[in-house]
Tab-separated table of C-alpha atoms and ligand atoms in Angstrom:
chain	number	residue	atom	x	y	z
A	1	MET	CA	-33.094	21.007	115.447
A	2	ILE	CA	-34.777	18.128	113.598
A	3	TYR	CA	-37.972	19.468	111.225
A	4	PRO	CA	-40.623	17.019	109.339
A	5	ARG	CA	-40.111	18.832	105.645
A	6	ILE	CA	-43.101	18.538	103.107
A	7	ILE	CA	-41.510	16.482	100.186
A	8	GLY	CA	-43.957	15.680	98.312
A	9	THR	CA	-48.201	16.168	98.003
A	10	GLY	CA	-50.956	14.320	96.438
A	11	SER	CA	-54.377	13.844	96.584
A	12	CYS	CA	-57.064	11.432	94.742
A	13	LEU	CA	-60.802	12.298	94.398
A	14	PRO	CA	-63.489	10.049	92.493
A	15	GLU	CA	-64.650	9.899	89.146
A	16	ARG	CA	-68.309	10.772	89.941
A	17	ILE	CA	-69.298	14.492	90.471
A	18	LEU	CA	-72.618	15.259	91.854
A	19	THR	CA	-74.253	18.357	91.387
A	20	ASN	CA	-76.032	21.196	93.784
A	21	GLU	CA	-78.297	21.015	90.658
A	22	VAL	CA	-78.767	17.061	90.115
A	23	LEU	CA	-79.025	17.114	93.953
A	24	ALA	CA	-81.812	19.427	93.964
A	25	ARG	CA	-84.045	17.157	91.347
A	26	ASP	CA	-85.159	14.910	94.384
A	27	LEU	CA	-84.610	16.746	97.580
A	28	ASP	CA	-86.207	20.293	98.517
A	29	THR	CA	-82.971	22.179	98.517
A	30	SER	CA	-82.075	24.254	95.057
A	31	ASP	CA	-78.666	24.980	93.633
A	32	ASP	CA	-78.870	28.876	94.725
A	33	TRP	CA	-79.631	27.726	98.476
A	34	ILE	CA	-76.634	25.732	98.992
A	35	ARG	CA	-74.411	28.044	97.070
A	36	GLU	CA	-75.683	31.418	99.148
A	37	ARG	CA	-75.539	29.374	102.792
A	38	THR	CA	-72.437	27.045	102.168
A	39	GLY	CA	-70.225	28.308	98.817
A	40	ILE	CA	-70.606	24.259	97.442
A	41	ARG	CA	-71.250	23.755	93.848
A	42	ARG	CA	-70.439	20.437	93.170
A	43	ARG	CA	-69.037	17.112	95.392
A	44	HIS	CA	-67.494	13.762	94.513
A	45	LEU	CA	-68.997	10.641	95.026
A	46	VAL	CA	-67.032	7.229	95.646
A	47	ALA	CA	-68.346	4.576	93.289
A	48	ASP	CA	-70.664	1.452	94.766
A	49	ASP	CA	-67.592	-0.765	94.282
A	50	GLN	CA	-64.999	2.282	95.873
A	51	THR	CA	-63.617	2.605	99.593
A	52	THR	CA	-61.713	4.873	101.500
A	53	VAL	CA	-58.887	2.763	101.029
A	54	ASP	CA	-59.213	3.227	97.246
A	55	LEU	CA	-58.425	6.479	97.863
A	56	ALA	CA	-56.166	6.496	100.129
A	57	GLU	CA	-53.440	5.119	97.706
A	58	GLY	CA	-54.027	7.387	95.087
A	59	ALA	CA	-53.619	10.521	97.229
A	60	ALA	CA	-50.555	7.374	98.438
A	61	ARG	CA	-49.000	7.147	95.400
A	62	ASN	CA	-49.093	10.817	94.125
A	63	ALA	CA	-47.407	11.807	97.274
A	64	LEU	CA	-45.083	9.546	96.653
A	65	ALA	CA	-44.894	10.796	92.776
A	66	ALA	CA	-43.748	14.124	94.282
A	67	ALA	CA	-41.394	13.311	96.175
A	68	GLY	CA	-39.707	10.772	94.240
A	69	VAL	CA	-39.207	7.497	96.647
A	70	GLU	CA	-40.287	5.071	96.859
A	71	ALA	CA	-43.388	3.446	99.457
A	72	SER	CA	-40.555	0.998	100.655
A	73	THR	CA	-38.190	3.817	102.429
A	74	LEU	CA	-41.507	4.835	104.728
A	75	ASP	CA	-40.538	3.853	108.188
A	76	LEU	CA	-44.055	5.291	109.198
A	77	ILE	CA	-47.968	6.181	107.951
A	78	VAL	CA	-50.597	7.746	109.502
A	79	VAL	CA	-54.257	8.037	107.989
A	80	GLY	CA	-56.368	10.251	109.657
A	81	THR	CA	-60.045	8.802	108.337
A	82	ALA	CA	-63.510	8.369	110.609
A	83	THR	CA	-65.056	5.871	107.374
A	84	PRO	CA	-62.349	2.743	107.896
A	85	ASP	CA	-63.292	0.769	105.188
A	86	ARG	CA	-63.088	-2.297	108.458
A	87	ILE	CA	-63.078	-2.002	112.098
A	88	TYR	CA	-59.924	-3.501	111.313
A	89	PRO	CA	-57.660	-3.692	110.065
A	90	SER	CA	-56.762	-0.262	110.254
A	91	THR	CA	-57.288	1.631	106.896
A	92	ALA	CA	-53.310	2.606	107.609
A	93	CYS	CA	-52.480	-1.732	107.355
A	94	ARG	CA	-54.412	-1.875	104.041
A	95	LEU	CA	-52.970	1.136	102.600
A	96	GLN	CA	-49.536	0.000	103.434
A	97	ALA	CA	-49.948	-3.615	101.895
A	98	ARG	CA	-51.844	-2.361	98.360
A	99	ILE	CA	-48.562	0.300	98.447
A	100	GLY	CA	-45.980	-2.240	99.443
A	101	ALA	CA	-44.269	-0.272	103.081
A	102	MET	CA	-44.559	-3.688	105.078
A	103	GLY	CA	-42.810	-3.400	108.172
A	104	CYS	CA	-43.168	0.011	108.785
A	105	THR	CA	-45.431	1.185	111.637
A	106	ALA	CA	-48.706	2.204	110.218
A	107	PHE	CA	-51.937	3.274	112.224
A	108	ASP	CA	-54.774	5.183	111.922
A	109	VAL	CA	-55.754	8.444	114.005
A	110	GLN	CA	-59.426	8.700	114.138
A	111	ALA	CA	-60.934	12.629	114.707
A	112	VAL	CA	-62.989	13.579	111.768
A	113	CYS	CA	-62.781	16.299	109.799
A	114	THR	CA	-59.947	17.440	111.824
A	115	GLY	CA	-57.937	13.953	111.439
A	116	PHE	CA	-55.433	14.864	108.698
A	117	ILE	CA	-54.123	17.905	111.032
A	118	TYR	CA	-53.851	14.919	114.268
A	119	ALA	CA	-52.200	12.404	112.046
A	120	LEU	CA	-49.634	15.643	111.190
A	121	GLY	CA	-49.647	16.030	114.711
A	122	VAL	CA	-48.556	12.659	115.192
A	123	ALA	CA	-46.383	12.052	112.597
A	124	GLU	CA	-44.048	15.442	113.627
A	125	LYS	CA	-43.814	14.301	117.067
A	126	PHE	CA	-42.300	10.819	115.336
A	127	VAL	CA	-40.145	12.593	113.462
A	128	ARG	CA	-39.177	15.302	116.271
A	129	ALA	CA	-38.168	12.447	118.478
A	130	LYS	CA	-36.212	10.193	115.780
A	131	SER	CA	-38.736	7.810	115.640
A	132	ALA	CA	-39.194	8.117	111.853
A	133	LYS	CA	-37.422	9.564	109.050
A	134	ARG	CA	-39.606	9.069	106.214
A	135	VAL	CA	-43.752	9.211	106.701
A	136	LEU	CA	-46.920	9.340	104.472
A	137	VAL	CA	-49.642	10.904	105.917
A	138	VAL	CA	-53.080	10.522	104.719
A	139	GLY	CA	-56.664	11.851	105.298
A	140	ALA	CA	-59.103	10.116	103.160
A	141	ASP	CA	-63.240	9.597	103.838
A	142	THR	CA	-66.030	8.397	102.245
A	143	HIS	CA	-68.117	10.411	104.604
A	144	SER	CA	-71.362	9.925	101.642
A	145	ARG	CA	-71.427	6.441	102.906
A	146	LEU	CA	-72.283	8.036	105.710
A	147	LEU	CA	-75.269	10.465	104.943
A	148	ASP	CA	-78.998	9.516	105.243
A	149	TRP	CA	-79.834	11.269	101.353
A	150	SER	CA	-83.301	12.417	102.608
A	151	ASP	CA	-82.053	14.195	104.819
A	152	ARG	CA	-80.794	17.887	102.643
A	153	SER	CA	-79.640	19.835	105.812
A	154	THR	CA	-76.476	17.624	106.171
A	155	CYS	CA	-76.167	15.141	102.816
A	156	VAL	CA	-75.818	18.851	100.703
A	157	LEU	CA	-72.841	19.263	102.540
A	158	PHE	CA	-70.217	16.385	101.732
A	159	GLY	CA	-67.913	14.889	99.527
A	160	ASP	CA	-65.570	11.894	99.593
A	161	GLY	CA	-61.879	12.367	98.821
A	162	ALA	CA	-58.402	11.964	100.243
A	163	GLY	CA	-54.982	13.453	100.568
A	164	ALA	CA	-51.695	13.158	101.435
A	165	VAL	CA	-48.109	14.055	101.834
A	166	VAL	CA	-44.928	12.607	102.664
A	167	LEU	CA	-42.593	14.181	105.018
A	168	GLU	CA	-38.756	13.998	105.565
A	169	ALA	CA	-36.648	14.768	108.353
A	170	SER	CA	-34.591	17.541	107.617
A	171	SER	CA	-33.006	20.270	109.297
A	172	THR	CA	-34.105	23.074	107.408
A	173	PRO	CA	-37.647	23.695	108.966
A	174	GLY	CA	-40.602	22.651	107.386
A	175	VAL	CA	-43.612	21.437	109.927
A	176	LEU	CA	-42.641	24.424	112.581
A	177	SER	CA	-45.416	23.380	115.295
A	178	THR	CA	-49.115	21.352	115.751
A	179	HIS	CA	-51.574	22.355	117.887
A	180	LEU	CA	-54.594	19.559	118.721
A	181	HIS	CA	-57.433	20.156	120.754
A	182	ALA	CA	-60.616	18.620	121.084
A	183	ASP	CA	-63.889	19.012	123.409
A	184	GLY	CA	-65.848	15.574	123.992
A	185	SER	CA	-68.983	17.363	125.483
A	186	GLY	CA	-69.748	18.223	121.925
A	187	GLU	CA	-71.459	14.668	120.710
A	188	SER	CA	-75.301	15.364	120.811
A	189	LEU	CA	-73.829	18.063	117.972
A	190	LEU	CA	-72.516	16.238	115.619
A	191	TYR	CA	-72.182	12.233	115.044
A	192	VAL	CA	-72.653	8.794	114.298
A	193	GLU	CA	-74.549	5.952	115.795
A	194	GLY	CA	-72.711	2.920	115.390
A	195	GLY	CA	-70.419	1.002	117.109
A	196	THR	CA	-69.653	-2.634	118.831
A	197	PRO	CA	-71.573	-3.219	121.720
A	198	HIS	CA	-72.313	-6.802	122.712
A	199	GLY	CA	-70.406	-7.954	119.478
A	200	LYS	CA	-72.988	-6.647	116.860
A	201	VAL	CA	-72.204	-3.144	114.888
A	202	ALA	CA	-74.979	-1.563	115.998
A	203	ILE	CA	-76.723	2.028	114.416
A	204	GLU	CA	-79.383	3.264	116.777
A	205	GLY	CA	-81.051	5.952	114.871
A	206	PRO	CA	-83.672	7.964	115.773
A	207	PRO	CA	-86.961	6.689	115.351
A	208	ASP	CA	-87.694	9.242	113.189
A	209	ALA	CA	-85.114	8.323	110.452
A	210	LYS	CA	-86.276	7.845	107.153
A	211	ALA	CA	-82.921	5.946	106.743
A	212	PRO	CA	-83.241	2.521	106.146
A	213	ALA	CA	-82.969	0.712	109.363
A	214	GLY	CA	-79.260	-0.252	110.431
A	215	LYS	CA	-77.975	2.919	108.102
A	216	ALA	CA	-75.558	5.030	109.652
A	217	ARG	CA	-75.656	8.607	108.637
A	218	THR	CA	-74.103	12.251	110.497
A	219	MET	CA	-76.379	13.584	112.932
A	220	MET	CA	-75.695	17.674	113.036
A	221	LYS	CA	-77.276	20.577	114.532
A	222	GLY	CA	-75.421	22.810	112.065
A	223	LYS	CA	-76.049	25.868	113.278
A	224	GLU	CA	-74.475	24.930	116.693
A	225	VAL	CA	-71.467	23.394	114.745
A	226	PHE	CA	-71.130	26.766	113.137
A	227	ARG	CA	-70.359	28.751	115.721
A	228	PHE	CA	-68.214	26.645	117.854
A	229	ALA	CA	-66.251	26.057	114.638
A	230	VAL	CA	-65.723	30.095	114.017
A	231	ARG	CA	-64.653	30.202	117.984
A	232	ALA	CA	-62.550	27.260	118.044
A	233	LEU	CA	-61.079	27.717	114.599
A	234	GLY	CA	-60.317	32.021	115.567
A	235	ARG	CA	-58.173	30.632	118.742
A	236	ILE	CA	-56.598	28.308	116.748
A	237	VAL	CA	-54.590	30.536	115.038
A	238	GLU	CA	-53.723	33.196	117.363
A	239	GLU	CA	-52.062	30.010	119.250
A	240	THR	CA	-50.604	28.991	116.490
A	241	LEU	CA	-49.256	32.658	115.663
A	242	SER	CA	-48.479	33.541	119.152
A	243	ALA	CA	-46.479	29.948	120.149
A	244	ASN	CA	-44.510	31.022	117.197
A	245	GLY	CA	-43.925	34.207	118.086
A	246	ILE	CA	-45.558	35.836	114.429
A	247	ASP	CA	-48.628	37.750	113.740
A	248	GLN	CA	-50.710	36.683	110.596
A	249	SER	CA	-48.741	39.165	107.985
A	250	ARG	CA	-46.304	36.277	107.854
A	251	ILE	CA	-48.146	33.902	106.428
A	252	ASP	CA	-48.524	33.177	102.566
A	253	TRP	CA	-51.501	30.526	102.977
A	254	LEU	CA	-54.229	29.945	104.800
A	255	ILE	CA	-55.210	26.489	104.205
A	256	PRO	CA	-58.249	25.820	106.171
A	257	HIS	CA	-61.336	23.078	106.827
A	258	GLN	CA	-63.320	23.561	103.904
A	259	ALA	CA	-66.630	23.041	105.201
A	260	ASN	CA	-68.741	26.375	105.047
A	261	ILE	CA	-67.395	29.438	102.834
A	262	ARG	CA	-69.178	31.171	106.069
A	263	ILE	CA	-67.185	29.488	107.882
A	264	ILE	CA	-63.674	30.413	106.345
A	265	GLU	CA	-64.216	34.373	105.755
A	266	ALA	CA	-65.871	34.777	109.480
A	267	THR	CA	-62.446	33.319	110.708
A	268	THR	CA	-60.706	35.482	108.189
A	269	ARG	CA	-62.944	38.378	108.892
A	270	GLN	CA	-61.737	37.658	112.871
A	271	LEU	CA	-58.130	37.277	112.274
A	272	GLY	CA	-57.629	40.016	109.562
A	273	ILE	CA	-56.777	37.776	107.291
A	274	SER	CA	-57.110	38.740	103.653
A	275	MET	CA	-59.651	36.274	101.771
A	276	ASP	CA	-56.976	36.492	98.725
A	277	LYS	CA	-54.469	34.574	100.830
A	278	VAL	CA	-56.608	31.715	101.820
A	279	ILE	CA	-57.120	28.153	99.302
A	280	VAL	CA	-60.589	27.483	99.067
A	281	THR	CA	-61.938	24.324	97.534
A	282	VAL	CA	-65.295	24.131	98.686
A	283	GLY	CA	-66.561	24.683	96.224
A	284	GLU	CA	-65.527	21.402	93.986
A	285	HIS	CA	-65.314	19.533	96.845
A	286	GLY	CA	-67.743	20.415	99.406
A	287	ASN	CA	-66.406	18.877	103.059
A	288	THR	CA	-64.234	15.825	101.911
A	289	SER	CA	-63.783	15.916	106.471
A	290	ALA	CA	-60.433	14.533	106.750
A	291	ALA	CA	-59.156	14.433	103.426
A	292	SER	CA	-60.293	18.726	103.214
A	293	VAL	CA	-57.101	20.159	104.128
A	294	PRO	CA	-54.814	18.003	102.460
A	295	LEU	CA	-56.768	17.971	99.170
A	296	ALA	CA	-56.683	21.943	99.460
A	297	LEU	CA	-52.868	21.825	100.157
A	298	ASP	CA	-52.602	19.356	96.881
A	299	THR	CA	-54.980	21.373	94.560
A	300	ALA	CA	-52.196	24.867	95.644
A	301	VAL	CA	-49.311	23.054	95.155
A	302	ARG	CA	-50.173	21.421	91.654
A	303	ASP	CA	-51.440	24.722	90.415
A	304	GLY	CA	-48.570	26.907	91.489
A	305	ARG	CA	-49.840	29.301	94.017
A	306	ILE	CA	-47.743	27.413	97.085
A	307	GLU	CA	-44.083	27.822	95.955
A	308	PRO	CA	-41.385	26.334	97.779
A	309	GLY	CA	-40.462	28.503	101.315
A	310	GLN	CA	-44.048	30.108	101.918
A	311	MET	CA	-45.482	29.767	105.150
A	312	LEU	CA	-48.563	28.302	105.297
A	313	LEU	CA	-51.274	28.084	108.063
A	314	LEU	CA	-53.524	24.610	108.401
A	315	GLU	CA	-56.462	24.732	110.612
A	316	ALA	CA	-59.417	22.121	110.374
A	317	PHE	CA	-62.976	22.023	113.226
A	318	GLY	CA	-64.787	17.995	112.885
A	319	GLY	CA	-66.471	15.646	115.137
A	320	GLY	CA	-65.795	14.963	118.301
A	321	PHE	CA	-65.753	18.337	118.972
A	322	THR	CA	-61.991	18.088	117.360
A	323	TRP	CA	-59.453	20.809	115.992
A	324	GLY	CA	-55.921	21.914	115.300
A	325	SER	CA	-53.265	23.555	113.312
A	326	ALA	CA	-50.129	23.188	111.549
A	327	LEU	CA	-47.984	26.188	111.312
A	328	VAL	CA	-45.206	24.780	107.800
A	329	ARG	CA	-42.650	26.497	106.031
A	330	TYR	CA	-43.343	24.749	102.661
B	1	LIG	O1	-66.695	19.991	109.045
B	1	LIG	C1	-67.188	20.279	110.331
B	1	LIG	C2	-68.896	19.617	110.697
B	1	LIG	N1	-70.087	20.902	109.810
B	1	LIG	C3	-69.703	21.823	109.710
B	1	LIG	O2	-69.021	22.818	109.791
B	1	LIG	C4	-71.049	22.720	109.554
B	1	LIG	C5	-71.492	23.966	109.959
B	1	LIG	N2	-72.865	24.218	110.149
B	1	LIG	C6	-73.355	24.901	108.469
B	1	LIG	O3	-72.229	24.576	107.736
B	1	LIG	C7	-74.779	24.767	108.422
B	1	LIG	O4	-75.459	25.337	109.781
B	1	LIG	C8	-75.039	24.814	107.939
B	1	LIG	C9	-75.259	24.972	105.830
B	1	LIG	C10	-75.942	23.121	107.764
B	1	LIG	C11	-76.653	25.207	107.395
B	1	LIG	O5	-77.064	26.766	107.900
B	1	LIG	P1	-77.727	27.440	108.449
B	1	LIG	O6	-77.568	29.059	107.642
B	1	LIG	O7	-77.189	27.648	109.524
B	1	LIG	O8	-79.125	27.395	108.373
B	1	LIG	P2	-80.092	26.500	109.009
B	1	LIG	O9	-79.988	25.427	109.794
B	1	LIG	O10	-80.393	27.992	110.368
B	1	LIG	O11	-81.125	26.765	108.167
B	1	LIG	C12	-81.842	27.734	107.552
B	1	LIG	C13	-82.857	27.150	107.053
B	1	LIG	C14	-84.268	26.326	107.937
B	1	LIG	O12	-85.110	26.275	106.945
B	1	LIG	P3	-86.172	27.296	107.862
B	1	LIG	O13	-86.313	26.259	109.608
B	1	LIG	O14	-85.754	28.781	108.235
B	1	LIG	O15	-88.089	27.240	107.345
B	1	LIG	C15	-84.298	24.695	107.239
B	1	LIG	O16	-84.610	23.793	107.210
B	1	LIG	O17	-82.604	26.300	105.873
B	1	LIG	C16	-83.188	25.417	105.841
B	1	LIG	N3	-82.186	24.579	105.008
B	1	LIG	C17	-82.513	24.347	103.486
B	1	LIG	N4	-83.185	24.485	102.907
B	1	LIG	C18	-82.637	24.406	101.543
B	1	LIG	C19	-81.727	23.830	105.370
B	1	LIG	N5	-80.956	23.141	104.111
B	1	LIG	C20	-81.297	23.520	103.634
B	1	LIG	C21	-81.146	22.955	102.399
B	1	LIG	N6	-81.674	23.963	100.784
B	1	LIG	N7	-80.310	21.839	101.741
């Protein structure tokens, strides 16, 4: 049996930090409200001249260095992102040129906050099918570019960042299974206007939009998304455990999507998983979309909480709706 094994992790956060207190200076919100309702204390934001590929490159270089391998030895690059620098070429192709991995397969997957898990699932299949031996999987987003900074119900939630792993084909267990789902009927609850009908980038915001004309912005019905997320994440964890014939006592670390501490707590309560076994970075990063799970993974690998041989359960939920999970022997 061939498994994709994680041989290196990396991440990248932009330098600029925006705290709740600073946000509350210009917005009808407060540090107390944001912390109590979401668990978020601060988030990192890109500089004006930084884009998604800059963060992806930082995370990729850190993951390659941790793995001790050269970019030129990669067979495949998969980037999960909903905020590509351009309509095309893909972020993966731009990243490939930056790190010098020319010739290998490279493409993006778009599953919003589930982007990294989807990318990992695709990479897993390439390795199992013997189509790739060494793969770079990245989750990178600059969601701050999709925010209406006058909409307190969305702009306080998101941050920018990137996380990456290098996978290598191995006979020793690594990624044991991935589980990917979508329900396209949830579109009206979470979406960003914008597309290329008639050859023009078109953004048709609602008439009451306070954001400047043509500005792409995240539209979300938070309460409904919250409810759907808790149900979907509970189900995906159960599906993953049952597919592998194990129960939650075998999980050393749950690495959930970092959207809201209350979603994480509701999911773990429902599943009977202790919060001591959960990696939580939402306080420092906010919701970094596709970057959230690999950023949390890299944080806990680097601070020594995650050790070789441990069993990890990664899960995420995002626009689409999409949701997914991965069971990983680290
Ligand atoms: O990555 C996946 C996608 N996103 C998510 O997973 C997000 C899921 N949803 C959530 O995390 C939560 O629903 C939110 C954090 C977005 C909102 O929390 P909530 O507890 O569901 O609050 P709510 O939307 O019911 O709003 C409660 C009140 C409202 O005021 P009224 O109508 O009760 O007077 C809001 O206007 O809180 C108000 N409010 C705020 N107040 C201060 C909403 N945003 C803010 C804010 N500061 N930033």
